[in-house]
Coordinates of N, CA, C and O in Angstrom, one line a residue:
Q1 N 0.8 -1.2 0.0 CA 0.0 0.0 0.0 C 0.8 1.3 0.0 O 0.4 2.3 -0.5
L2 N 2.0 1.2 0.6 CA 2.9 2.4 0.7 C 3.8 2.5 -0.5 O 4.5 3.5 -0.7
G3 N 4.0 1.4 -1.2 CA 4.9 1.4 -2.4 C 6.3 1.1 -2.0 O 7.2 1.4 -2.7
I4 N 6.5 0.4 -0.8 CA 7.8 0.1 -0.3 C 8.1 -1.4 -0.6 O 7.2 -2.2 -0.3
S5 N 9.2 -1.7 -1.2 CA 9.5 -3.1 -1.5 C 9.6 -3.9 -0.2 O 10.3 -3.4 0.7
P6 N 9.1 -5.1 -0.1 CA 9.2 -5.9 1.1 C 10.6 -6.3 1.3 O 11.0 -6.8 2.4
D7 N 11.5 -6.2 0.3 CA 12.9 -6.5 0.5 C 13.7 -5.5 1.3 O 14.8 -5.8 1.7
L8 N 13.2 -4.3 1.4 CA 13.9 -3.2 2.1 C 13.7 -3.3 3.6 O 12.6 -3.6 4.1
R9 N 14.7 -2.8 4.4 CA 14.5 -2.6 5.8 C 14.0 -1.2 5.9 O 14.4 -0.3 5.2
V10 N 13.0 -1.0 6.8 CA 12.3 0.3 7.0 C 12.5 0.8 8.4 O 12.1 0.1 9.4
A11 N 12.9 2.0 8.6 CA 13.0 2.7 9.8 C 11.9 3.7 9.9 O 11.9 4.7 9.1
L12 N 11.0 3.6 10.8 CA 9.8 4.5 10.9 C 10.0 5.6 11.9 O 10.4 5.4 13.0
F13 N 9.6 6.8 11.5 CA 9.4 7.9 12.4 C 8.0 8.4 12.2 O 7.6 8.8 11.1
A14 N 7.2 8.2 13.2 CA 5.8 8.6 13.2 C 5.6 9.8 14.1 O 6.1 9.8 15.2
G15 N 4.9 10.8 13.6 CA 4.8 12.0 14.4 C 3.7 13.0 13.9 O 3.3 12.9 12.8
S16 N 3.4 13.9 14.8 CA 2.4 14.9 14.5 C 3.2 16.2 14.1 O 4.4 16.2 14.2
A17 N 2.5 17.2 13.7 CA 3.1 18.5 13.3 C 3.4 19.3 14.5 O 2.9 20.4 14.7
H18 N 4.3 18.8 15.3 CA 4.8 19.5 16.6 C 6.2 19.8 16.3 O 7.0 19.1 15.7
A19 N 6.6 21.0 16.8 CA 8.0 21.5 16.4 C 9.1 20.5 16.6 O 9.9 20.4 15.7
P20 N 9.2 19.8 17.8 CA 10.3 18.8 17.9 C 10.2 17.7 16.8 O 11.3 17.3 16.3
N21 N 9.0 17.3 16.5 CA 8.9 16.3 15.4 C 9.3 16.8 14.0 O 9.9 16.1 13.2
L22 N 8.9 18.1 13.8 CA 9.3 18.7 12.5 C 10.8 18.7 12.3 O 11.4 18.4 11.3
Q23 N 11.5 19.1 13.4 CA 13.0 19.1 13.4 C 13.6 17.7 13.2 O 14.5 17.5 12.4
A24 N 13.0 16.8 13.9 CA 13.5 15.4 13.8 C 13.3 14.8 12.4 O 14.1 14.2 11.8
A25 N 12.1 15.1 11.8 CA 11.8 14.6 10.4 C 12.8 15.2 9.4 O 13.3 14.5 8.6
A26 N 13.1 16.5 9.6 CA 14.0 17.2 8.7 C 15.4 16.5 8.8 O 16.1 16.3 7.8
R27 N 15.8 16.2 10.1 CA 17.1 15.6 10.3 C 17.1 14.2 9.6 O 18.1 13.8 9.0
L28 N 16.0 13.4 9.8 CA 16.0 12.1 9.2 C 16.0 12.1 7.7 O 16.7 11.3 7.0
E29 N 15.3 13.1 7.1 CA 15.3 13.2 5.6 C 16.8 13.5 5.1 O 17.2 13.0 4.1
A30 N 17.5 14.4 5.9 CA 18.9 14.7 5.5 C 19.8 13.4 5.7 O 20.7 13.2 4.9
L31 N 19.5 12.6 6.6 CA 20.3 11.4 6.9 C 19.9 10.2 5.9 O 20.7 9.3 5.8
A32 N 18.7 10.3 5.3 CA 18.2 9.2 4.5 C 19.2 8.6 3.5 O 19.3 7.4 3.3
P33 N 19.9 9.5 2.7 CA 20.8 8.9 1.7 C 21.9 8.0 2.4 O 22.3 6.9 1.9
Q34 N 22.4 8.4 3.6 CA 23.4 7.6 4.3 C 22.8 6.3 4.8 O 23.4 5.3 4.8
L35 N 21.5 6.4 5.2 CA 20.9 5.2 5.7 C 20.6 4.2 4.6 O 20.7 3.0 4.8
E36 N 20.2 4.8 3.4 CA 20.0 4.0 2.3 C 21.2 3.2 1.9 O 21.2 2.0 1.5
D37 N 22.4 3.8 2.0 CA 23.7 3.2 1.7 C 23.9 2.0 2.6 O 24.7 1.1 2.3
R38 N 23.2 2.0 3.8 CA 23.4 0.9 4.7 C 22.2 -0.1 4.7 O 22.0 -0.9 5.6
G39 N 21.4 0.1 3.7 CA 20.3 -0.9 3.4 C 18.9 -0.5 4.0 O 18.1 -1.4 4.2
W40 N 18.8 0.7 4.4 CA 17.5 1.1 5.1 C 16.8 2.2 4.3 O 17.4 3.1 3.7
T41 N 15.5 2.2 4.4 CA 14.6 3.3 3.9 C 14.0 3.9 5.1 O 13.5 3.3 6.0
V42 N 13.9 5.2 5.1 CA 13.3 6.0 6.2 C 11.8 6.2 5.8 O 11.5 6.7 4.6
L43 N 10.9 5.9 6.7 CA 9.5 6.1 6.5 C 9.0 7.2 7.5 O 9.1 6.9 8.7
I44 N 8.7 8.4 7.0 CA 8.2 9.4 7.9 C 6.7 9.5 7.8 O 6.2 9.8 6.7
A45 N 6.0 9.2 8.8 CA 4.5 9.0 8.7 C 3.8 9.9 9.6 O 4.2 10.2 10.7
G46 N 2.7 10.4 9.1 CA 1.8 11.2 9.9 C 1.8 12.7 9.5 O 2.4 13.1 8.5
S47 N 1.1 13.5 10.3 CA 1.0 14.9 10.0 C 2.3 15.7 10.2 O 2.3 16.9 10.0
V48 N 3.4 15.1 10.6 CA 4.6 15.8 10.8 C 5.0 16.4 9.5 O 5.7 17.4 9.5
C49 N 4.6 15.9 8.4 CA 4.8 16.5 7.0 C 3.5 16.6 6.4 O 2.6 15.7 6.4
K50 N 3.3 17.7 5.7 CA 1.9 18.0 5.1 C 1.5 17.2 3.9 O 0.4 17.0 3.6
T51 N 2.5 16.8 3.1 CA 2.2 16.1 1.9 C 3.1 14.8 1.7 O 4.1 14.7 2.3
R52 N 2.6 14.0 0.8 CA 3.3 12.8 0.5 C 4.4 13.1 -0.5 O 4.2 13.9 -1.4
R53 N 5.6 12.6 -0.3 CA 6.7 12.8 -1.2 C 7.8 11.7 -1.0 O 7.8 11.0 0.0
T54 N 8.7 11.6 -2.0 CA 9.8 10.7 -1.8 C 11.1 11.4 -2.2 O 11.0 12.4 -2.9
S55 N 12.1 10.9 -1.6 CA 13.5 11.4 -1.9 C 14.4 10.3 -1.7 O 14.0 9.2 -1.3
Q56 N 15.7 10.4 -2.0 CA 16.6 9.3 -1.9 C 16.6 8.7 -0.5 O 16.9 9.3 0.5
G57 N 16.1 7.4 -0.4 CA 16.1 6.7 0.8 C 15.0 7.1 1.8 O 15.0 6.6 2.9
C58 N 14.0 7.8 1.3 CA 13.0 8.3 2.2 C 11.6 8.4 1.5 O 11.5 8.8 0.4
L59 N 10.6 7.9 2.3 CA 9.2 8.1 1.9 C 8.5 8.9 3.0 O 8.6 8.5 4.2
V60 N 7.8 9.9 2.6 CA 7.0 10.7 3.6 C 5.6 10.5 3.2 O 5.2 10.8 2.0
T61 N 4.8 10.1 4.2 CA 3.4 9.8 3.8 C 2.4 11.0 3.9 O 1.4 11.0 3.2
G62 N 2.8 12.0 4.6 CA 1.8 13.1 4.9 C 0.8 12.5 5.9 O 0.9 11.4 6.4
P63 N -0.3 13.3 6.2 CA -1.3 12.9 7.2 C -2.0 11.6 6.8 O -2.3 11.5 5.6
L64 N -2.2 10.8 7.7 CA -2.9 9.5 7.5 C -4.0 9.4 8.6 O -3.7 9.8 9.8
E65 N -5.1 8.7 8.3 CA -6.1 8.5 9.4 C -5.6 7.4 10.3 O -6.0 7.3 11.5
D66 N -4.8 6.4 9.8 CA -4.4 5.3 10.5 C -3.0 4.9 10.1 O -2.7 4.8 9.0
L67 N -2.1 4.7 11.1 CA -0.7 4.4 10.8 C -0.4 2.9 10.8 O 0.8 2.5 10.7
T68 N -1.4 2.1 11.0 CA -1.2 0.6 11.1 C -0.3 0.1 9.9 O 0.6 -0.6 10.2
M69 N -0.6 0.5 8.7 CA 0.2 0.0 7.6 C 1.6 0.4 7.7 O 2.5 -0.3 7.2
C70 N 1.9 1.6 8.3 CA 3.3 2.1 8.5 C 4.0 1.2 9.5 O 5.2 0.8 9.3
Y71 N 3.3 0.9 10.6 CA 4.0 0.0 11.6 C 4.2 -1.4 11.0 O 5.3 -1.9 11.2
E72 N 3.3 -1.9 10.2 CA 3.4 -3.2 9.6 C 4.5 -3.3 8.6 O 5.1 -4.3 8.4
A73 N 4.8 -2.2 7.9 CA 5.8 -2.1 6.9 C 7.2 -1.9 7.5 O 8.2 -2.0 6.8
S74 N 7.3 -1.6 8.8 CA 8.6 -1.2 9.4 C 9.3 -2.3 10.1 O 8.6 -3.2 10.7
D75 N 10.6 -2.2 10.2 CA 11.4 -3.1 10.9 C 11.8 -2.6 12.3 O 12.2 -3.4 13.2
L76 N 11.8 -1.3 12.4 CA 12.1 -0.7 13.7 C 11.6 0.8 13.7 O 11.3 1.3 12.6
A77 N 11.6 1.4 14.8 CA 11.3 2.8 14.9 C 12.5 3.7 15.3 O 13.3 3.2 16.0
V78 N 12.5 4.9 14.8 CA 13.5 5.9 15.2 C 12.8 7.1 15.8 O 11.7 7.5 15.3
N79 N 13.4 7.7 16.8 CA 12.9 8.9 17.4 C 14.0 9.9 17.7 O 14.4 9.9 18.9
P80 N 14.5 10.6 16.8 CA 15.6 11.5 17.0 C 15.2 12.9 17.5 O 16.0 13.9 17.2
V81 N 14.1 13.1 18.2 CA 13.7 14.4 18.7 C 14.8 14.9 19.7 O 15.4 14.2 20.4
E82 N 15.1 16.2 19.6 CA 16.1 16.8 20.4 C 15.5 17.8 21.4 O 16.3 18.3 22.3
T83 N 14.2 18.1 21.3 CA 13.6 19.0 22.3 C 12.2 18.5 22.6 O 11.8 17.5 22.0
G84 N 11.6 19.1 23.6 CA 10.3 18.7 24.1 C 10.3 18.2 25.5 O 11.4 18.2 26.1
S85 N 9.1 17.9 26.0 CA 9.0 17.4 27.4 C 8.0 16.3 27.4 O 7.2 16.1 26.5
G86 N 7.9 15.6 28.5 CA 7.0 14.5 28.7 C 7.5 13.2 28.0 O 8.5 13.2 27.3
M87 N 6.7 12.2 28.2 CA 7.0 10.9 27.7 C 6.7 10.8 26.2 O 5.6 11.3 25.8
N88 N 7.5 10.2 25.4 CA 7.3 10.1 24.0 C 6.4 8.8 23.8 O 6.9 7.7 23.7
V89 N 5.1 9.1 23.6 CA 4.2 8.0 23.4 C 4.4 7.2 22.1 O 4.2 6.1 22.0
K90 N 5.1 7.9 21.1 CA 5.4 7.2 19.9 C 6.3 6.0 20.1 O 6.2 5.0 19.4
N91 N 7.2 6.1 21.1 CA 8.0 4.9 21.5 C 7.1 3.8 21.9 O 7.3 2.6 21.5
L92 N 6.2 4.1 22.8 CA 5.3 3.0 23.3 C 4.5 2.4 22.2 O 4.3 1.2 22.2
H93 N 4.0 3.2 21.3 CA 3.2 2.7 20.2 C 4.0 1.7 19.4 O 3.5 0.7 19.0
A94 N 5.3 2.1 19.1 CA 6.1 1.2 18.3 C 6.4 -0.1 19.1 O 6.3 -1.2 18.5
M95 N 6.8 0.0 20.3 CA 7.2 -1.2 21.1 C 6.0 -2.1 21.3 O 6.1 -3.3 21.2
A96 N 4.8 -1.5 21.5 CA 3.6 -2.4 21.6 C 3.3 -3.2 20.3 O 2.8 -4.2 20.4
R97 N 3.8 -2.6 19.2 CA 3.6 -3.3 17.9 C 4.9 -4.2 17.6 O 5.0 -4.7 16.5
G98 N 5.8 -4.3 18.5 CA 6.9 -5.2 18.3 C 8.0 -4.6 17.6 O 8.8 -5.3 16.9
L99 N 8.2 -3.3 17.6 CA 9.3 -2.6 16.9 C 10.3 -2.1 18.0 O 9.9 -1.4 18.9
A100 N 11.5 -2.4 17.8 CA 12.6 -1.8 18.6 C 12.6 -0.3 18.3 O 12.2 0.1 17.2
V101 N 13.2 0.5 19.2 CA 13.2 1.9 19.0 C 14.6 2.4 19.2 O 15.3 2.1 20.3
L102 N 15.1 3.2 18.3 CA 16.4 3.9 18.4 C 16.1 5.3 18.6 O 15.4 5.9 17.7
C103 N 16.5 5.9 19.7 CA 16.1 7.3 19.9 C 17.2 8.1 20.6 O 18.1 7.6 21.2
S104 N 17.1 9.4 20.5 CA 17.9 10.4 21.1 C 17.7 10.3 22.6 O 16.6 9.8 23.1
P105 N 18.6 10.8 23.5 CA 18.3 10.9 24.9 C 17.0 11.6 25.2 O 16.2 11.2 26.1
V106 N 16.7 12.7 24.5 CA 15.4 13.4 24.7 C 14.3 12.5 24.3 O 13.2 12.4 24.9
G107 N 14.4 11.8 23.2 CA 13.4 10.9 22.7 C 13.1 9.7 23.6 O 12.0 9.1 23.7
A108 N 14.1 9.4 24.5 CA 14.0 8.2 25.4 C 13.4 8.6 26.7 O 13.2 7.7 27.6
R109 N 13.1 9.9 26.9 CA 12.6 10.3 28.3 C 11.4 9.5 28.6 O 10.5 9.3 27.8
G110 N 11.3 9.1 29.9 CA 10.2 8.3 30.4 C 10.4 6.8 30.2 O 9.5 6.1 30.7
F111 N 11.5 6.4 29.6 CA 11.7 5.0 29.4 C 13.1 4.6 29.9 O 14.0 5.4 29.8
E112 N 13.2 3.3 30.3 CA 14.5 2.8 30.6 C 15.0 2.2 29.2 O 14.3 1.7 28.5
D113 N 16.3 2.4 29.0 CA 16.9 1.9 27.7 C 17.8 0.7 27.9 O 18.1 0.4 29.0
G114 N 18.1 0.1 26.8 CA 19.0 -1.1 26.9 C 18.5 -2.2 25.9 O 17.4 -2.2 25.5
E115 N 19.4 -3.0 25.6 CA 19.1 -4.1 24.7 C 18.0 -5.0 25.2 O 17.1 -5.4 24.5
E116 N 18.0 -5.2 26.5 CA 16.9 -6.0 27.2 C 15.6 -5.4 27.2 O 14.6 -6.0 27.4
R117 N 15.5 -4.1 26.8 CA 14.2 -3.4 26.7 C 13.9 -3.1 25.3 O 12.8 -2.6 25.0
G118 N 14.8 -3.3 24.3 CA 14.5 -3.0 22.9 C 14.4 -1.5 22.6 O 13.9 -1.1 21.6
L119 N 15.0 -0.7 23.5 CA 15.0 0.8 23.3 C 16.4 1.2 23.5 O 17.0 1.1 24.6
L120 N 17.1 1.8 22.4 CA 18.5 2.2 22.5 C 18.6 3.7 22.4 O 18.1 4.2 21.4
E121 N 19.3 4.3 23.3 CA 19.6 5.7 23.2 C 20.8 5.9 22.2 O 21.8 5.1 22.4
I122 N 20.7 6.8 21.3 CA 21.7 7.0 20.3 C 21.7 8.4 19.8 O 20.6 8.9 19.5
A123 N 22.8 9.0 19.5 CA 22.9 10.3 18.9 C 22.6 10.2 17.4 O 22.9 9.1 16.8
S124 N 22.0 11.2 16.9 CA 21.6 11.2 15.5 C 22.7 10.8 14.6 O 22.6 10.1 13.6
E125 N 23.9 11.4 14.9 CA 25.0 11.2 14.0 C 25.5 9.7 14.0 O 26.2 9.3 13.1
D126 N 25.2 9.0 15.1 CA 25.6 7.6 15.2 C 24.5 6.6 14.6 O 24.8 5.4 14.5
L127 N 23.4 7.1 14.2 CA 22.3 6.3 13.6 C 22.7 5.5 12.4 O 22.4 4.3 12.3
P128 N 23.4 6.1 11.4 CA 23.8 5.3 10.2 C 24.6 4.1 10.6 O 24.4 3.0 10.1
A129 N 25.6 4.2 11.5 CA 26.5 3.1 11.9 C 25.7 2.0 12.6 O 25.8 0.8 12.2
L130 N 24.8 2.4 13.5 CA 24.0 1.4 14.2 C 23.0 0.7 13.3 O 22.9 -0.6 13.3
L131 N 22.4 1.4 12.4 CA 21.5 0.7 11.4 C 22.3 -0.2 10.5 O 21.8 -1.2 10.1
G132 N 23.5 0.2 10.1 CA 24.3 -0.7 9.4 C 24.6 -2.0 10.1 O 24.6 -3.1 9.5
E133 N 24.9 -1.9 11.4 CA 25.2 -3.1 12.2 C 23.9 -4.0 12.3 O 24.0 -5.2 12.1
L134 N 22.8 -3.3 12.4 CA 21.5 -4.1 12.5 C 21.1 -4.8 11.2 O 20.6 -5.8 11.2
Q135 N 21.5 -4.1 10.1 CA 21.3 -4.6 8.8 C 22.0 -5.9 8.6 O 21.5 -6.9 8.0
S136 N 23.3 -5.9 9.1 CA 24.1 -7.1 8.9 C 23.9 -8.2 10.1 O 24.5 -9.2 10.0
D137 N 23.1 -7.8 11.0 CA 22.8 -8.8 12.2 C 21.3 -8.9 12.4 O 20.8 -8.4 13.4
P138 N 20.6 -9.5 11.5 CA 19.1 -9.6 11.7 C 18.7 -10.3 12.9 O 17.6 -10.0 13.5
A139 N 19.5 -11.2 13.5 CA 19.1 -11.9 14.7 C 19.1 -10.9 15.9 O 18.2 -10.9 16.7
R140 N 20.1 -9.9 15.9 CA 20.1 -8.9 16.9 C 18.8 -8.0 16.8 O 18.2 -7.7 17.8
L141 N 18.5 -7.6 15.6 CA 17.3 -6.8 15.3 C 16.1 -7.5 15.8 O 15.3 -6.9 16.5
E142 N 16.0 -8.8 15.6 CA 14.8 -9.6 16.0 C 14.8 -9.6 17.5 O 13.7 -9.5 18.1
R143 N 15.9 -9.8 18.2 CA 16.0 -9.8 19.7 C 15.5 -8.5 20.2 O 14.8 -8.4 21.2
L144 N 16.0 -7.4 19.6 CA 15.6 -6.1 20.1 C 14.1 -5.9 19.9 O 13.4 -5.3 20.8
C145 N 13.5 -6.3 18.8 CA 12.1 -6.2 18.6 C 11.3 -7.0 19.6 O 10.3 -6.5 20.2
Q146 N 11.7 -8.2 19.9 CA 11.0 -9.0 20.9 C 11.1 -8.4 22.3 O 10.2 -8.4 23.0
A147 N 12.3 -7.9 22.6 CA 12.5 -7.2 23.9 C 11.6 -6.0 24.0 O 11.1 -5.7 25.1
A148 N 11.5 -5.2 23.0 CA 10.7 -4.0 23.0 C 9.2 -4.4 23.3 O 8.5 -3.8 24.1
H149 N 8.7 -5.4 22.6 CA 7.4 -5.9 22.8 C 7.1 -6.3 24.3 O 6.2 -6.0 24.9
R150 N 8.1 -7.1 24.8 CA 8.0 -7.6 26.2 C 8.0 -6.4 27.2 O 7.2 -6.4 28.1
Y151 N 8.9 -5.5 26.9 CA 9.0 -4.3 27.8 C 7.7 -3.5 27.8 O 7.2 -3.2 28.9
A152 N 7.1 -3.3 26.7 CA 5.8 -2.6 26.6 C 4.7 -3.3 27.3 O 4.0 -2.8 28.1
E153 N 4.7 -4.6 27.1 CA 3.6 -5.4 27.7 C 3.8 -5.5 29.2 O 2.8 -5.4 30.0
Q154 N 5.0 -5.7 29.7 CA 5.3 -6.0 31.1 C 5.2 -4.7 31.9 O 5.0 -4.7 33.1
C155 N 5.5 -3.5 31.3 CA 5.6 -2.3 32.1 C 4.5 -1.3 31.8 O 4.1 -0.5 32.6
F156 N 3.9 -1.3 30.6 CA 3.0 -0.3 30.2 C 1.6 -0.7 29.8 O 0.7 0.1 29.4
S157 N 1.3 -2.0 29.8 CA 0.0 -2.5 29.4 C -0.9 -2.3 30.6 O -0.5 -2.1 31.7
W158 N -2.2 -2.2 30.3 CA -3.2 -2.0 31.4 C -3.1 -3.0 32.5 O -3.1 -2.7 33.6
P159 N -3.0 -4.3 32.1 CA -2.9 -5.3 33.2 C -1.7 -5.0 34.1 O -1.7 -5.2 35.3
A160 N -0.5 -4.7 33.5 CA 0.7 -4.4 34.3 C 0.5 -3.1 35.2 O 0.9 -3.1 36.4
I161 N -0.2 -2.1 34.7 CA -0.4 -0.9 35.4 C -1.4 -1.2 36.6 O -1.1 -0.8 37.7
V162 N -2.5 -1.9 36.3 CA -3.4 -2.3 37.3 C -2.7 -3.1 38.4 O -3.0 -2.8 39.6
Q163 N -1.9 -4.1 38.1 CA -1.3 -4.9 39.1 C -0.4 -4.1 40.0 O -0.3 -4.3 41.2
R164 N 0.4 -3.1 39.4 CA 1.2 -2.2 40.2 C 0.4 -1.4 41.2 O 0.8 -1.2 42.3
R165 N -0.7 -0.9 40.7 CA -1.6 -0.1 41.6 C -2.2 -1.0 42.7 O -2.3 -0.5 43.9
L166 N -2.6 -2.2 42.4 CA -3.2 -3.1 43.4 C -2.1 -3.4 44.4 O -2.4 -3.5 45.6
T167 N -0.9 -3.7 44.0 CA 0.2 -4.0 44.9 C 0.5 -2.8 45.8 O 0.6 -3.0 47.0
F168 N 0.4 -1.6 45.3 CA 0.7 -0.4 46.1 C -0.4 -0.3 47.1 O -0.1 0.0 48.3
I169 N -1.6 -0.4 46.7 CA -2.8 -0.2 47.6 C -2.7 -1.3 48.7 O -2.9 -1.0 49.9
A170 N -2.5 -2.5 48.3 CA -2.4 -3.6 49.3 C -1.3 -3.4 50.3 O -1.5 -3.7 51.5
G171 N -0.2 -2.8 49.9 CA 0.9 -2.5 50.8 C 0.6 -1.4 51.8 O 1.3 -1.2 52.8
H172 N -0.5 -0.7 51.6 CA -0.8 0.5 52.4 C -2.1 0.2 53.3 O -2.6 1.1 54.0
L173 N -2.7 -1.0 53.1 CA -3.9 -1.3 53.9 C -3.4 -1.9 55.2 O -2.5 -2.7 55.3
S174 N -4.2 -1.6 56.3 CA -3.9 -2.2 57.6 C -4.4 -3.6 57.6 O -5.4 -4.0 57.0
P175 N -3.6 -4.6 58.3 CA -4.0 -6.0 58.3 C -5.3 -6.2 59.1 O -5.7 -5.5 59.9

């Protein structure tokens, strides 16, 4: 549906037309030729860009009613935002769909990072090298994606949240 060959590795950035996302999308478009050299296509999805367009190593969807097809077409998510506040829900959306996330320290706020969580903090300038490593190590990419899904499910799903609240309440009740 998106016109992306199933043979390509796809790095997804999904976002709204919010200033930090606009800056991140521009940075990714500029990096896209380097990422393409390492076997990756950048998919920038959502209202972060006003219109659909393509450039070397990059597809921009423009606004979409539903991003499901973008998540399904992707191998991992990237979140190189450098400003903003609050938790990046886009990370959680990706992890819940089984996508590992590579993000800036600002993009990682609200999450613990590490291979065992499937969320890696990385500077934008290091993104091409890491994506090159993941291109040549599909087993590592798969482990990261599985870890991301587990992390989302164990820490951020409604059952996990409810259980933490019940445990907290039970710990404060008198016997």
